[in-house]
Amino acid sequence: MSKIETALMKERDKRVLSIQSHVVHGYAGNKASVFPLQLHGFEVDFINSVQFSNHAGNVEYLSLPTSYDHVKGQKLTDLELSELYNGLRLNNVNSYSYILTGYCGNVEFLRKIGDIVKDLKTNDVNILFGKFFKICDPVMGDNGKYYTPKELLPIYRDIIIPMADVLTPNAFELGELVGFPIKTEDDCLRGIDCIHSRGVQIVVVTSGVEEMQKDDTLTCYASKRDVNDLVSRYRFSFPRLRGQFVGTGDVFTSLLIVWLEEYKGDVTNAVGHVIGSMQALIKRTSEFAQAQVDVNSRAVCELKLVESRKDLLIPDIIVDAVPI
C-alpha cells in the first residue's frame, strides 16, 4: 500500500473532546480542527462555544477586505455547556484520550470548561483508557492586542493552565500568562520555563517572537519537560508565506495531537510534521487568494483545508528542529 493508503487505514482507538468556536461558512475553531483529526482516524466529539455564520476575525492579504461585513449567530452559555456535558456523563460516554480547548469569549464558560477538565482527569474510565491529555490553545489575542475579554487571563493562568498537559500560545499570549513581554528568544525560553513550572509538560510557542520574525522567515519554539524534570527545547525556522489567515492556529493544534500521538510525545517529530502540513496549507490558500484578488471578496481568503487533505495527512516536507 502507498503511504496515503496506510495512513487512511490506521486505527487509533483514540477519542477527542473539542470545545471551540464554530462557523457555518469558512474555517475557524472546530470547523478547522475536527476535519484533520478525523482524517487521521481520531473519533471527535465537539461542542461549539459559539456558532456563527462566518468568522469575525481580521486577516491580512493584499488589497482584499479584512473581514466580513456581517456576523450572525449564537453563543453557548455555561449552563448549556454544563447540560451537554452532563448528558455525556450520565450516558457514560465521557471517555476521552484528549480534550482540546480553543476560543472562548466568556469568563463563566471558561470556568465551566475547567470543571469539565477536572472531572475528566478524575474519571476512572479515562485513567483506564490510557493517559488523558489536556491540550489548551489559550486564545486571547495577538500582535499586542486582545480580541477576547481580558478577564479571561486569570482564569487561564490560575485554573486552566495548571491542568494542561500541552499549551500552544503565541508570543503575546505567553507574555500575558507569565507577566512579562516576549520580545526575544531569551524572553521566550524564560516564559516557557515559567509555564513548565506550573505543571505543563509540553509548550509550543507558535509565532510572534519579534526578534526572530524576519521578512522571509518565521520561528516556532517547542519545549518538553520529562518525568525527571529535564527540559529539552527546540527552535523551528521556516519560510514566511504571504498572508495571515483565520483558522491556522486551530489546524495547528489538532495536527499537534495527531503527531504527538504518532510519535509518542516526541516534540521534534511532532512539531516538524505539523509545520510541514501548515506550510503546504497556507501556500495553497495564499496562491488561490492571490489569483482571485480582483474578485475583492473576503471569502477567497478562507483556508483551502479540504483541498489540502493530502498535505494534512502526510506532509511532503518535515521541518527540522534545532536544539537550544
Backbone as numpy.savetxt, mean C-alpha at the origin, in Angstrom:
# Nx Ny Nz CAx CAy CAz Cx Cy Cz
5.31 -26.03 -18.28 4.48 -24.84 -18.28 5.36 -23.58 -18.28
4.84 -22.49 -18.82 5.54 -21.22 -18.80 5.51 -20.63 -17.40
6.32 -19.60 -17.18 6.32 -18.93 -15.88 4.95 -18.36 -15.55
4.29 -17.82 -16.57 2.96 -17.24 -16.34 1.96 -18.31 -15.95
1.98 -19.43 -16.67 1.06 -20.53 -16.34 1.33 -21.05 -14.93
2.60 -21.18 -14.59 2.96 -21.66 -13.24 2.45 -20.70 -12.17
2.62 -19.40 -12.42 2.16 -18.40 -11.45 0.65 -18.42 -11.31
-0.06 -18.57 -12.41 -1.52 -18.57 -12.37 -2.07 -19.83 -11.69
-1.31 -20.91 -11.74 -1.76 -22.18 -11.13 -1.41 -22.27 -9.65
-0.66 -21.30 -9.14 -0.18 -21.38 -7.76 -1.33 -21.33 -6.77
-1.35 -22.25 -5.84 -2.36 -22.29 -4.78 -1.70 -21.85 -3.48
-2.23 -20.78 -2.90 -1.57 -20.19 -1.73 -2.28 -20.50 -0.42
-3.58 -20.71 -0.45 -4.34 -20.94 0.77 -4.13 -19.80 1.77
-4.16 -18.58 1.26 -3.98 -17.39 2.09 -5.16 -16.45 1.86
-5.61 -15.83 2.94 -6.75 -14.91 2.86 -6.35 -13.55 3.42
-6.84 -12.52 2.75 -6.54 -11.14 3.12 -7.84 -10.41 3.42
-7.87 -9.65 4.50 -8.95 -8.69 4.75 -8.40 -7.31 4.43
-9.01 -6.64 3.46 -8.54 -5.33 3.04 -9.60 -4.28 3.37
-9.22 -3.30 4.20 -10.13 -2.22 4.57 -9.56 -0.93 3.99
-10.14 -0.48 2.89 -9.64 0.70 2.18 -10.81 1.40 1.49
-10.48 2.46 0.79 -11.48 3.17 -0.01 -11.81 2.37 -1.27
-12.84 2.84 -1.98 -13.24 2.18 -3.23 -13.78 3.24 -4.19
-13.47 3.07 -5.47 -14.04 3.95 -6.49 -14.73 3.09 -7.54
-15.84 3.61 -8.07 -16.56 2.88 -9.12 -15.78 2.95 -10.43
-15.35 4.16 -10.79 -14.56 4.35 -12.00 -13.10 4.59 -11.64
-12.21 3.96 -12.39 -10.79 4.18 -12.15 -10.24 3.26 -11.08
-9.09 3.66 -10.53 -8.38 2.80 -9.59 -7.84 3.58 -8.41
-8.28 3.19 -7.23 -7.76 3.71 -5.97 -8.24 2.77 -4.87
-7.50 2.68 -3.78 -7.93 1.86 -2.65 -8.11 0.40 -3.03
-9.24 -0.17 -2.59 -9.51 -1.58 -2.87 -9.59 -1.87 -4.36
-10.07 -0.90 -5.14 -10.18 -1.12 -6.59 -8.80 -1.37 -7.20
-7.77 -0.81 -6.58 -6.40 -1.00 -7.06 -5.69 -2.16 -6.39
-6.09 -2.51 -5.17 -5.37 -3.52 -4.38 -5.88 -4.94 -4.57
-7.18 -5.09 -4.75 -7.77 -6.43 -4.74 -7.35 -7.24 -5.97
-7.37 -6.62 -7.14 -7.05 -7.33 -8.37 -5.65 -7.95 -8.36
-4.59 -7.22 -8.00 -3.27 -7.86 -7.97 -3.19 -9.05 -7.01
-3.86 -8.93 -5.86 -3.85 -10.04 -4.91 -4.58 -11.26 -5.48
-5.74 -11.04 -6.06 -6.49 -12.16 -6.64 -5.74 -12.77 -7.81
-5.08 -11.94 -8.61 -4.30 -12.43 -9.73 -3.23 -13.42 -9.26
-2.68 -13.17 -8.07 -1.64 -14.03 -7.52 -2.20 -15.17 -6.66
-3.50 -15.36 -6.65 -4.07 -16.52 -5.98 -4.48 -16.32 -4.54
-4.55 -15.07 -4.06 -4.99 -14.79 -2.70 -6.51 -14.61 -2.69
-7.16 -15.17 -1.69 -8.56 -14.85 -1.44 -8.62 -13.51 -0.72
-9.49 -12.62 -1.16 -9.56 -11.28 -0.57 -10.98 -10.96 -0.15
-11.18 -10.68 1.13 -12.41 -10.09 1.63 -12.13 -8.60 1.77
-12.99 -7.75 1.23 -12.70 -6.32 1.29 -13.89 -5.53 1.81
-13.56 -4.56 2.64 -14.53 -3.62 3.19 -14.14 -2.23 2.69
-15.10 -1.52 2.11 -14.84 -0.21 1.54 -15.11 0.90 2.56
-14.06 1.60 2.97 -14.23 2.68 3.94 -15.05 3.82 3.35
-14.88 4.04 2.06 -15.75 4.97 1.31 -16.06 4.32 -0.03
-17.15 4.74 -0.64 -17.47 4.31 -2.00 -17.81 5.56 -2.80
-16.88 5.95 -3.68 -17.03 7.16 -4.46 -17.17 6.82 -5.94
-17.75 7.74 -6.68 -17.89 7.56 -8.12 -16.53 7.50 -8.81
-15.59 8.24 -8.29 -14.23 8.32 -8.82 -13.34 8.88 -7.72
-12.05 8.85 -7.91 -11.17 9.34 -6.85 -11.23 10.85 -6.74
-10.84 11.34 -5.57 -10.89 12.79 -5.31 -9.50 13.41 -5.31
-8.47 12.62 -5.61 -7.10 13.10 -5.48 -6.61 13.84 -6.70
-5.60 14.67 -6.50 -4.95 15.37 -7.60 -3.85 14.50 -8.20
-3.56 14.76 -9.47 -2.46 14.08 -10.15 -1.63 15.13 -10.87
-0.46 14.73 -11.30 0.38 15.62 -12.09 0.70 14.92 -13.40
0.19 15.49 -14.51 0.56 14.93 -15.79 0.34 15.92 -16.92
1.43 16.39 -17.48 1.37 17.26 -18.64 0.35 18.37 -18.44
-0.52 18.60 -19.44 -1.50 19.68 -19.34 -2.89 19.17 -19.06
-3.00 17.92 -18.62 -4.32 17.35 -18.35 -4.91 17.93 -17.07
-6.25 17.90 -16.94 -6.87 18.35 -15.69 -6.31 17.59 -14.51
-6.17 18.26 -13.36 -5.54 17.62 -12.20 -6.49 16.79 -11.37
-7.79 16.92 -11.57 -8.73 16.10 -10.81 -10.08 16.12 -11.52
-10.95 15.21 -11.11 -12.30 15.20 -11.65 -13.08 16.41 -11.12
-14.05 16.86 -11.90 -14.86 18.01 -11.49 -15.83 17.65 -10.37
-16.27 16.40 -10.32 -17.28 15.99 -9.35 -16.90 14.66 -8.71
-17.21 14.53 -7.43 -17.04 13.26 -6.71 -18.31 13.02 -5.91
-18.96 11.90 -6.14 -20.18 11.55 -5.42 -20.01 10.19 -4.77
-20.73 9.99 -3.67 -20.66 8.69 -3.03 -20.96 8.72 -1.56
-20.57 7.65 -0.87 -20.91 7.47 0.53 -19.67 7.11 1.35
-19.76 7.39 2.64 -18.71 7.02 3.59 -19.28 6.03 4.59
-18.53 4.95 4.83 -18.93 3.97 5.84 -18.64 4.53 7.23
-19.56 4.35 8.17 -19.33 4.82 9.53 -18.66 3.74 10.36
-18.14 4.12 11.51 -17.52 3.13 12.41 -18.53 2.10 12.88
-19.80 2.52 13.07 -20.84 1.58 13.49 -21.14 0.58 12.38
-21.16 1.04 11.14 -21.40 0.13 10.01 -20.23 -0.82 9.83
-19.01 -0.33 10.02 -17.83 -1.21 9.96 -17.92 -2.28 11.04
-18.30 -1.88 12.25 -18.44 -2.83 13.35 -19.49 -3.90 13.03
-20.59 -3.47 12.43 -21.65 -4.42 12.08 -21.18 -5.43 11.05
-20.45 -4.96 10.04 -19.93 -5.87 9.02 -18.97 -6.88 9.63
-18.05 -6.40 10.47 -17.08 -7.31 11.07 -17.77 -8.30 12.01
-18.76 -7.83 12.75 -19.48 -8.74 13.65 -20.15 -9.86 12.87
-20.64 -9.55 11.66 -21.22 -10.60 10.82 -20.20 -11.66 10.47
-18.97 -11.22 10.13 -17.90 -12.17 9.85 -17.57 -13.01 11.08
-17.49 -12.33 12.23 -17.10 -13.02 13.47 -18.16 -14.02 13.91
-19.43 -13.64 13.84 -20.51 -14.52 14.28 -20.64 -15.75 13.39
-20.28 -15.60 12.12 -20.30 -16.74 11.20 -18.99 -17.52 11.20
-18.06 -17.08 12.07 -16.77 -17.76 12.21 -16.00 -17.81 10.89
-16.07 -16.70 10.13 -15.30 -16.63 8.88 -14.28 -15.49 8.94
-13.92 -15.08 10.15 -12.94 -14.00 10.31 -11.54 -14.57 10.53
-11.13 -15.42 9.61 -9.80 -16.04 9.68 -8.97 -15.53 8.51
-7.86 -14.87 8.82 -7.06 -14.23 7.78 -5.58 -14.43 8.02
-4.84 -14.44 6.92 -3.38 -14.46 7.00 -2.83 -13.04 7.09
-3.55 -12.10 6.44 -3.13 -10.71 6.40 -4.35 -9.79 6.54
-4.13 -8.64 7.18 -5.09 -7.55 7.08 -4.36 -6.35 6.51
-4.94 -5.76 5.48 -4.34 -4.62 4.78 -5.23 -3.40 5.01
-4.64 -2.33 5.51 -5.42 -1.10 5.73 -4.77 0.05 4.98
-5.63 0.89 4.38 -5.15 2.04 3.62 -5.90 3.29 4.01
-6.45 3.99 3.03 -7.09 5.28 3.28 -8.23 5.17 4.28
-8.21 6.09 5.23 -9.28 6.23 6.21 -9.41 7.71 6.53
-10.60 8.26 6.42 -10.76 9.70 6.60 -11.45 10.11 7.88
-11.62 9.15 8.82 -12.41 9.43 10.02 -11.74 8.83 11.24
-11.65 9.61 12.31 -10.95 9.18 13.52 -11.61 7.95 14.14
-12.91 7.98 14.32 -13.60 6.86 14.97 -13.54 5.60 14.10
-13.57 5.78 12.79 -13.44 4.64 11.89 -12.08 3.99 12.06
-11.04 4.81 12.16 -9.69 4.28 12.34 -9.56 3.58 13.70
-10.19 4.13 14.72 -10.20 3.46 16.03 -10.84 2.07 15.92
-11.92 1.99 15.16 -12.62 0.72 15.01 -11.74 -0.28 14.25
-10.98 0.19 13.28 -10.03 -0.69 12.61 -9.04 -1.26 13.63
-8.61 -0.40 14.56 -7.72 -0.87 15.62 -8.36 -1.98 16.44
-9.64 -1.85 16.75 -10.36 -2.89 17.50 -10.40 -4.20 16.71
-10.63 -4.09 15.41 -10.69 -5.28 14.56 -9.34 -5.97 14.51
-8.27 -5.19 14.34 -6.93 -5.78 14.31 -6.63 -6.49 15.62
-6.99 -5.85 16.72 -6.75 -6.45 18.05 -7.49 -7.78 18.16
-8.73 -7.83 17.69 -9.51 -9.07 17.74 -8.89 -10.15 16.86
-8.46 -9.76 15.66 -7.87 -10.74 14.74 -6.55 -11.28 15.27
-5.78 -10.45 15.94 -4.49 -10.89 16.46 -4.65 -11.85 17.64
-5.81 -11.85 18.26 -6.05 -12.76 19.38 -6.99 -13.90 19.02
-7.34 -13.98 17.73 -8.23 -15.03 17.25 -7.47 -16.35 17.18
-7.92 -17.34 17.93 -7.24 -18.63 17.96 -7.14 -19.26 16.58
-8.18 -19.07 15.76 -8.17 -19.65 14.42 -7.05 -19.02 13.59
-6.86 -17.70 13.72 -5.80 -17.04 12.98 -4.44 -17.52 13.43
-4.28 -17.75 14.73 -3.01 -18.24 15.25 -2.70 -19.63 14.69
-3.72 -20.48 14.61 -3.53 -21.81 14.05 -3.30 -21.75 12.54
-3.90 -20.75 11.90 -3.82 -20.59 10.46 -2.41 -20.25 10.01
-1.59 -19.79 10.91 -0.24 -19.35 10.60 -0.04 -17.94 11.13
1.15 -17.39 10.98 1.41 -16.06 11.49 0.51 -15.04 10.81
-0.16 -14.24 11.60 -1.07 -13.22 11.08 -0.31 -11.90 10.95
-0.36 -11.28 9.77 0.37 -10.05 9.51 -0.58 -8.89 9.32
-0.27 -7.78 9.99 -0.98 -6.52 9.78 -0.12 -5.64 8.90
-0.63 -5.32 7.70 0.07 -4.46 6.75 -0.62 -3.11 6.76
0.09 -2.06 7.11 -0.52 -0.73 7.23 0.14 0.27 6.30
-0.68 0.87 5.45 -0.25 2.03 4.69 -0.87 3.25 5.39
-0.09 4.00 6.18 -0.66 5.09 6.99 -0.95 6.32 6.14
-2.00 6.25 5.35 -2.30 7.30 4.38 -2.71 8.58 5.11
-1.88 9.59 5.01 -2.18 10.89 5.62 -1.92 12.05 4.66
-0.86 11.97 3.87 -0.55 13.07 2.96 0.74 12.81 2.21
1.22 13.85 1.54 2.44 13.73 0.76 2.94 15.13 0.42
4.20 15.23 0.06 4.78 16.50 -0.36 4.50 17.62 0.65
4.58 17.29 1.94 4.45 18.29 2.98 3.03 18.68 3.35
2.02 18.01 2.78 0.64 18.40 3.03 -0.23 17.19 3.40
-1.17 17.44 4.31 -2.17 16.43 4.65 -3.30 16.45 3.64
-3.80 15.28 3.27 -5.06 15.22 2.55 -6.07 14.34 3.29
-5.78 14.03 4.55 -6.73 13.44 5.48 -6.73 14.30 6.74
-7.71 14.15 7.63 -7.70 14.94 8.86 -6.44 14.69 9.69
-5.82 15.75 10.18 -4.59 15.61 10.95 -4.86 14.88 12.26
-6.11 14.84 12.69 -6.48 14.13 13.93 -6.23 12.63 13.83
-6.02 12.11 12.61 -5.71 10.69 12.46 -4.32 10.35 12.98
-3.41 11.33 12.98 -2.01 11.06 13.34 -1.85 10.35 14.67
-2.42 10.86 15.79 -2.19 10.15 17.06 -2.80 8.76 17.09
-3.86 8.52 16.32 -4.45 7.18 16.27 -3.49 6.23 15.57
-2.96 6.65 14.44 -1.95 5.84 13.75 -0.75 5.60 14.67
-0.25 6.69 15.26 1.00 6.62 16.03 0.86 5.76 17.29
-0.25 5.92 18.01 -0.37 5.31 19.34 -1.15 4.00 19.35
-2.01 3.77 18.35 -2.86 2.58 18.36 -2.53 1.63 17.21
-2.50 2.15 16.00 -2.35 1.28 14.83 -0.92 0.79 14.64
0.04 1.71 14.70 1.43 1.35 14.42 1.97 0.26 15.36
1.71 0.33 16.68 2.24 -0.73 17.55 1.69 -2.12 17.24
0.58 -2.20 16.51 0.02 -3.51 16.14 0.44 -3.94 14.74
1.13 -3.08 14.01 1.49 -3.38 12.62 2.75 -4.24 12.55
2.77 -5.13 11.58 3.97 -5.93 11.29 4.76 -5.32 10.14
4.03 -4.69 9.20 4.65 -4.06 8.03 4.05 -2.67 7.87
4.89 -1.67 7.68 4.44 -0.29 7.51 5.02 0.27 6.22
4.16 0.98 5.43 4.62 1.49 4.13 4.34 2.99 4.00
4.97 3.84 4.81 4.74 5.28 4.69 5.57 5.88 3.57
5.15 7.06 3.08 6.08 7.87 2.31 6.88 8.72 3.30
7.81 9.52 2.80 8.69 10.27 3.70 7.93 11.27 4.56
6.93 11.93 3.98 6.13 12.88 4.76 5.42 12.18 5.90
4.79 11.04 5.62 4.05 10.30 6.64 4.99 9.76 7.71
6.16 9.28 7.30 7.14 8.81 8.28 7.53 9.95 9.21
7.79 11.13 8.65 8.17 12.28 9.47 7.10 12.66 10.47
5.83 12.62 10.05 4.74 12.93 10.96 4.65 11.90 12.09
4.87 10.66 11.76 4.77 9.58 12.75 5.89 9.63 13.79
7.09 10.06 13.38 8.23 10.04 14.30 8.54 11.40 14.89
7.94 12.47 14.34 8.09 13.78 14.95 9.23 14.64 14.45
9.86 14.27 13.32 10.88 15.14 12.73 10.85 14.95 11.21
11.19 15.99 10.45 11.09 15.90 8.99 12.10 14.93 8.40
11.69 14.25 7.32 12.55 13.29 6.64 13.03 13.92 5.35
14.21 14.53 5.40 14.76 15.23 4.24 15.93 14.49 3.62
16.70 13.79 4.45 17.92 13.13 3.97 17.83 11.63 4.22
18.78 10.91 3.64 18.83 9.47 3.88 19.04 9.17 5.37
19.90 9.93 6.03 20.11 9.72 7.46 18.83 9.94 8.26
18.06 10.98 7.89 16.76 11.20 8.54 15.87 9.98 8.37
15.85 9.47 7.15 15.00 8.32 6.83 15.37 7.10 7.66
16.65 6.82 7.74 17.10 5.64 8.50 16.81 5.81 9.99
16.98 7.04 10.49 16.67 7.30 11.90 15.16 7.14 12.15
14.35 7.62 11.21 12.91 7.46 11.34 12.49 6.00 11.30
13.10 5.24 10.42 12.81 3.80 10.34 13.14 3.12 11.66
14.28 3.47 12.27 14.66 2.88 13.56 13.61 3.18 14.63
13.05 4.39 14.58 11.99 4.75 15.54 10.77 3.85 15.37
10.42 3.58 14.12 9.26 2.71 13.86 9.56 1.28 14.30
10.77 0.79 14.03 11.14 -0.55 14.52 11.01 -0.63 16.04
11.40 0.45 16.72 11.37 0.43 18.19 9.95 0.31 18.74
8.96 0.58 17.90 7.56 0.44 18.31 7.00 -0.93 17.98
7.86 -1.82 17.49 7.44 -3.20 17.27 7.18 -3.60 15.84
7.35 -2.67 14.89 7.10 -2.99 13.49 8.29 -3.75 12.91
8.00 -4.88 12.29 9.08 -5.75 11.81 9.69 -5.24 10.50
8.84 -4.83 9.56 9.31 -4.41 8.24 8.79 -3.01 7.95
9.69 -2.12 7.52 9.32 -0.75 7.15 9.80 -0.50 5.72
8.89 -0.04 4.87 9.24 0.32 3.51 8.83 1.77 3.29
9.81 2.64 3.10 9.54 4.06 2.82 9.49 4.20 1.30
8.29 4.39 0.79 8.04 4.22 -0.63 8.58 5.35 -1.49
8.65 6.58 -0.96 9.06 7.71 -1.79 9.23 8.96 -0.93
9.77 10.01 -1.54 9.70 11.34 -0.95 10.89 11.83 -0.16
11.98 11.07 -0.07 13.17 11.56 0.64 13.87 12.56 -0.28
13.76 13.84 0.05 14.16 14.91 -0.88 15.59 14.79 -1.37
16.52 14.49 -0.47 17.93 14.41 -0.84 18.18 13.38 -1.94
17.33 12.34 -1.99 17.54 11.23 -2.91 16.64 11.29 -4.13
15.84 12.35 -4.26 14.96 12.49 -5.41 15.70 13.28 -6.50
16.02 12.63 -7.59 16.75 13.27 -8.69 15.82 13.46 -9.88
16.29 14.22 -10.86 15.48 14.45 -12.05 15.15 13.16 -12.79
16.08 12.21 -12.73 15.88 10.97 -13.49 15.82 9.72 -12.61
15.89 9.89 -11.28 15.97 8.74 -10.39 15.13 8.95 -9.13
14.48 7.90 -8.69 13.76 7.91 -7.42 14.35 6.82 -6.52
14.07 6.92 -5.22 14.65 5.99 -4.25 13.59 5.51 -3.27
13.68 4.23 -2.95 12.81 3.60 -1.96 13.72 2.93 -0.93
13.26 2.89 0.32 14.05 2.26 1.38 13.25 1.13 2.03
13.94 0.07 2.39 13.31 -1.03 3.09 14.20 -1.48 4.23
13.59 -1.86 5.34 14.33 -2.28 6.52 13.56 -3.39 7.23
14.31 -4.36 7.73 13.68 -5.47 8.47 14.44 -5.72 9.76
13.68 -5.85 10.84 14.26 -6.23 12.13 13.88 -7.67 12.42
14.88 -8.52 12.66 14.58 -9.94 12.87 14.30 -10.23 14.34
14.10 -11.52 14.66 13.71 -11.91 16.02 14.81 -11.64 17.03
16.05 -11.48 16.53 17.17 -11.17 17.42 17.48 -9.67 17.48
16.53 -8.86 16.96 16.64 -7.39 16.95 17.76 -6.89 16.05
18.23 -7.72 15.13 19.20 -7.28 14.14 18.46 -6.63 12.98
18.94 -5.47 12.55 18.25 -4.71 11.51 19.06 -4.74 10.21
18.39 -5.06 9.09 18.99 -5.02 7.77 18.28 -3.93 6.96
19.05 -3.02 6.37 18.46 -1.87 5.68 18.97 -1.81 4.24
18.08 -1.40 3.33 18.40 -1.46 1.92 17.87 -0.21 1.19
18.60 0.16 0.14 18.19 1.25 -0.74 17.90 0.68 -2.13
16.81 1.14 -2.73 16.44 0.75 -4.09 16.34 2.01 -4.94
17.11 2.09 -6.02 17.05 3.23 -6.93 16.51 2.76 -8.27
15.66 3.59 -8.87 15.01 3.20 -10.12 14.64 4.45 -10.91
14.39 4.32 -12.21 14.13 5.49 -13.05 12.86 6.24 -12.64
12.94 7.56 -12.70 11.75 8.40 -12.53 10.99 8.44 -13.86
9.72 8.10 -13.81 8.89 8.11 -15.00 7.97 9.33 -14.99
7.51 9.74 -16.15 6.70 10.95 -16.25 5.32 10.72 -15.63
4.92 11.66 -14.79 3.57 11.63 -14.24 3.50 11.03 -12.84
2.53 11.50 -12.08 2.19 10.93 -10.77 0.72 10.55 -10.82
0.42 9.30 -10.50 -0.92 8.77 -10.72 -1.53 8.25 -9.42
-2.82 8.44 -9.28 -3.54 7.97 -8.09 -3.63 6.45 -8.10
-3.46 5.83 -6.94 -3.62 4.39 -6.79 -2.34 3.59 -6.80
-1.21 4.24 -7.13 0.05 3.50 -7.20 0.45 2.93 -5.84
0.23 3.70 -4.76 0.57 3.20 -3.43 -0.26 2.00 -3.03
-1.51 1.96 -3.46 -2.39 0.85 -3.13 -1.97 -0.42 -3.87
-1.54 -0.28 -5.11 -1.00 -1.43 -5.85 0.29 -1.90 -5.19
1.13 -0.95 -4.79 2.41 -1.28 -4.16 2.21 -2.16 -2.93
1.32 -1.76 -2.03 1.16 -2.52 -0.79 0.58 -3.90 -1.04
-0.32 -4.02 -2.00 -0.89 -5.34 -2.28 0.18 -6.27 -2.85
1.01 -5.75 -3.76 2.08 -6.58 -4.31 3.14 -6.90 -3.26
3.31 -6.01 -2.29 4.26 -6.30 -1.21 3.82 -7.53 -0.42
2.52 -7.66 -0.17 2.00 -8.88 0.48 2.37 -10.10 -0.35
2.13 -10.01 -1.65 2.39 -11.14 -2.55 3.83 -11.62 -2.44
4.77 -10.68 -2.57 6.17 -11.09 -2.67 6.81 -11.35 -1.31
6.30 -10.72 -0.25 6.76 -11.12 1.09 6.34 -12.55 1.39
5.14 -12.91 0.94 4.68 -14.30 1.11 5.52 -15.24 0.27
5.76 -14.86 -0.97 6.50 -15.72 -1.89 7.93 -15.96 -1.40
8.57 -14.92 -0.87 9.97 -15.02 -0.46 10.14 -15.08 1.05
9.06 -15.46 1.73 9.10 -15.74 3.17 9.74 -14.61 3.98
9.32 -13.37 3.65 9.76 -12.22 4.42 11.06 -11.59 3.97
11.66 -12.08 2.88 12.90 -11.51 2.35 12.56 -10.18 1.67
12.91 -9.06 2.31 12.51 -7.75 1.78 13.25 -7.36 0.51
14.46 -7.87 0.32 15.21 -7.49 -0.88 14.52 -8.02 -2.13
14.18 -9.30 -2.13 13.47 -9.88 -3.27 12.05 -9.32 -3.39
11.39 -9.15 -2.24 10.00 -8.69 -2.27 9.89 -7.29 -2.85
10.64 -6.34 -2.30 10.55 -4.96 -2.76 11.09 -4.83 -4.18
12.13 -5.57 -4.51 12.67 -5.54 -5.87 11.64 -5.96 -6.90
10.86 -7.00 -6.60 9.79 -7.44 -7.50 8.67 -6.40 -7.58
8.31 -5.84 -6.43 7.22 -4.85 -6.42 7.59 -3.65 -7.29
8.79 -3.13 -7.11 9.20 -1.95 -7.90 9.26 -2.30 -9.38
9.69 -3.50 -9.72 9.72 -3.91 -11.12 8.34 -3.87 -11.74
7.35 -4.39 -11.03 5.97 -4.34 -11.53 5.46 -2.91 -11.62
5.77 -2.11 -10.59 5.29 -0.73 -10.57 5.88 0.08 -11.72
7.14 -0.16 -12.04 7.76 0.56 -13.15 7.03 0.26 -14.47
6.69 -1.00 -14.68 5.99 -1.37 -15.91 4.59 -0.77 -15.95
3.90 -0.81 -14.81 2.54 -0.25 -14.73 2.54 1.25 -14.99
3.43 1.97 -14.33 3.48 3.43 -14.49 3.92 3.81 -15.89
4.87 3.08 -16.45 5.33 3.36 -17.81 4.18 3.21 -18.81
3.42 2.13 -18.69 2.30 1.92 -19.61 1.24 3.00 -19.43
0.95 3.36 -18.19 -0.04 4.41 -17.92 0.43 5.75 -18.46
1.70 6.06 -18.23 2.27 7.33 -18.67 2.25 7.45 -20.19
2.65 6.39 -20.88 2.69 6.42 -22.33 1.29 6.59 -22.92
0.32 5.93 -22.33 -1.06 6.06 -22.81 -1.57 7.48 -22.59
-1.32 8.03 -21.40 -1.78 9.39 -21.09 -1.13 10.40 -22.02
0.16 10.22 -22.28 0.87 11.16 -23.15 0.31 11.11 -24.57
-0.03 9.92 -25.04 -0.57 9.77 -26.39 -1.97 10.37 -26.52
-2.68 10.47 -25.36 -4.05 10.96 -25.38 -4.19 12.38 -24.86
-3.10 13.12 -24.76 -3.12 14.41 -24.09 -4.09 15.39 -24.76
-4.29 15.27 -26.06 -5.20 16.18 -26.76 -6.65 15.97 -26.34
-6.95 14.82 -25.77 -8.31 14.54 -25.31 -8.67 15.44 -24.13
-7.64 15.85 -23.37 -7.82 16.76 -22.23 -8.80 16.19 -21.20
-8.69 14.91 -20.92 -9.58 14.26 -19.97 -8.80 13.62 -18.85
-9.27 13.82 -17.61 -8.63 13.20 -16.46 -8.69 11.68 -16.54
-9.70 11.16 -17.20 -9.89 9.71 -17.24 -8.74 8.98 -17.91
-8.01 9.64 -18.81 -6.91 8.95 -19.50 -5.72 8.75 -18.58
-5.74 9.35 -17.39 -4.63 9.18 -16.44 -4.89 8.07 -15.43
-6.00 7.36 -15.55 -6.23 6.23 -14.66 -5.23 5.12 -14.95
-4.83 4.41 -13.91 -3.85 3.34 -14.06 -4.31 2.29 -15.08
-3.39 1.84 -15.90 -3.66 0.78 -16.86 -3.43 -0.56 -16.16
-4.25 -0.84 -15.16 -4.02 -1.97 -14.27 -4.28 -3.30 -14.97
-5.42 -3.44 -15.59 -5.75 -4.71 -16.25 -4.80 -4.97 -17.41
-4.47 -3.92 -18.16 -3.55 -4.08 -19.28 -2.16 -4.50 -18.81
-1.85 -4.26 -17.54 -0.53 -4.58 -17.00 -0.52 -5.88 -16.19
-1.53 -6.72 -16.39 -1.66 -7.90 -15.53 -0.45 -8.84 -15.64
0.15 -8.95 -16.82 1.35 -9.80 -16.94 2.48 -9.23 -16.08
2.65 -7.91 -16.09 3.72 -7.29 -15.31 3.44 -7.37 -13.82
2.17 -7.35 -13.44 1.81 -7.52 -12.04 2.08 -8.94 -11.58
1.94 -9.87 -12.49 2.14 -11.28 -12.16 3.62 -11.64 -12.12
4.35 -11.27 -13.17 5.78 -11.57 -13.25 6.49 -10.37 -13.87
7.13 -9.53 -13.07 7.83 -8.37 -13.64 9.04 -8.81 -14.47
9.26 -8.10 -15.57 10.42 -8.41 -16.42 11.73 -7.99 -15.76
11.66 -6.95 -14.94 12.87 -6.41 -14.30 12.70 -6.46 -12.79
13.71 -6.97 -12.09 13.74 -6.98 -10.64 14.78 -5.95 -10.19
14.35 -4.97 -9.45 15.27 -3.89 -9.04 16.16 -4.37 -7.90
17.45 -4.18 -8.05 18.42 -4.67 -7.07 18.42 -3.81 -5.81
18.71 -4.45 -4.70 18.82 -3.77 -3.42 20.29 -3.49 -3.11
20.55 -2.32 -2.55 21.89 -1.97 -2.08 21.88 -1.92 -0.57
22.63 -2.80 0.11 22.66 -2.75 1.58 23.22 -1.43 2.07
22.67 -0.93 3.15 23.14 0.33 3.75 23.83 0.02 5.08
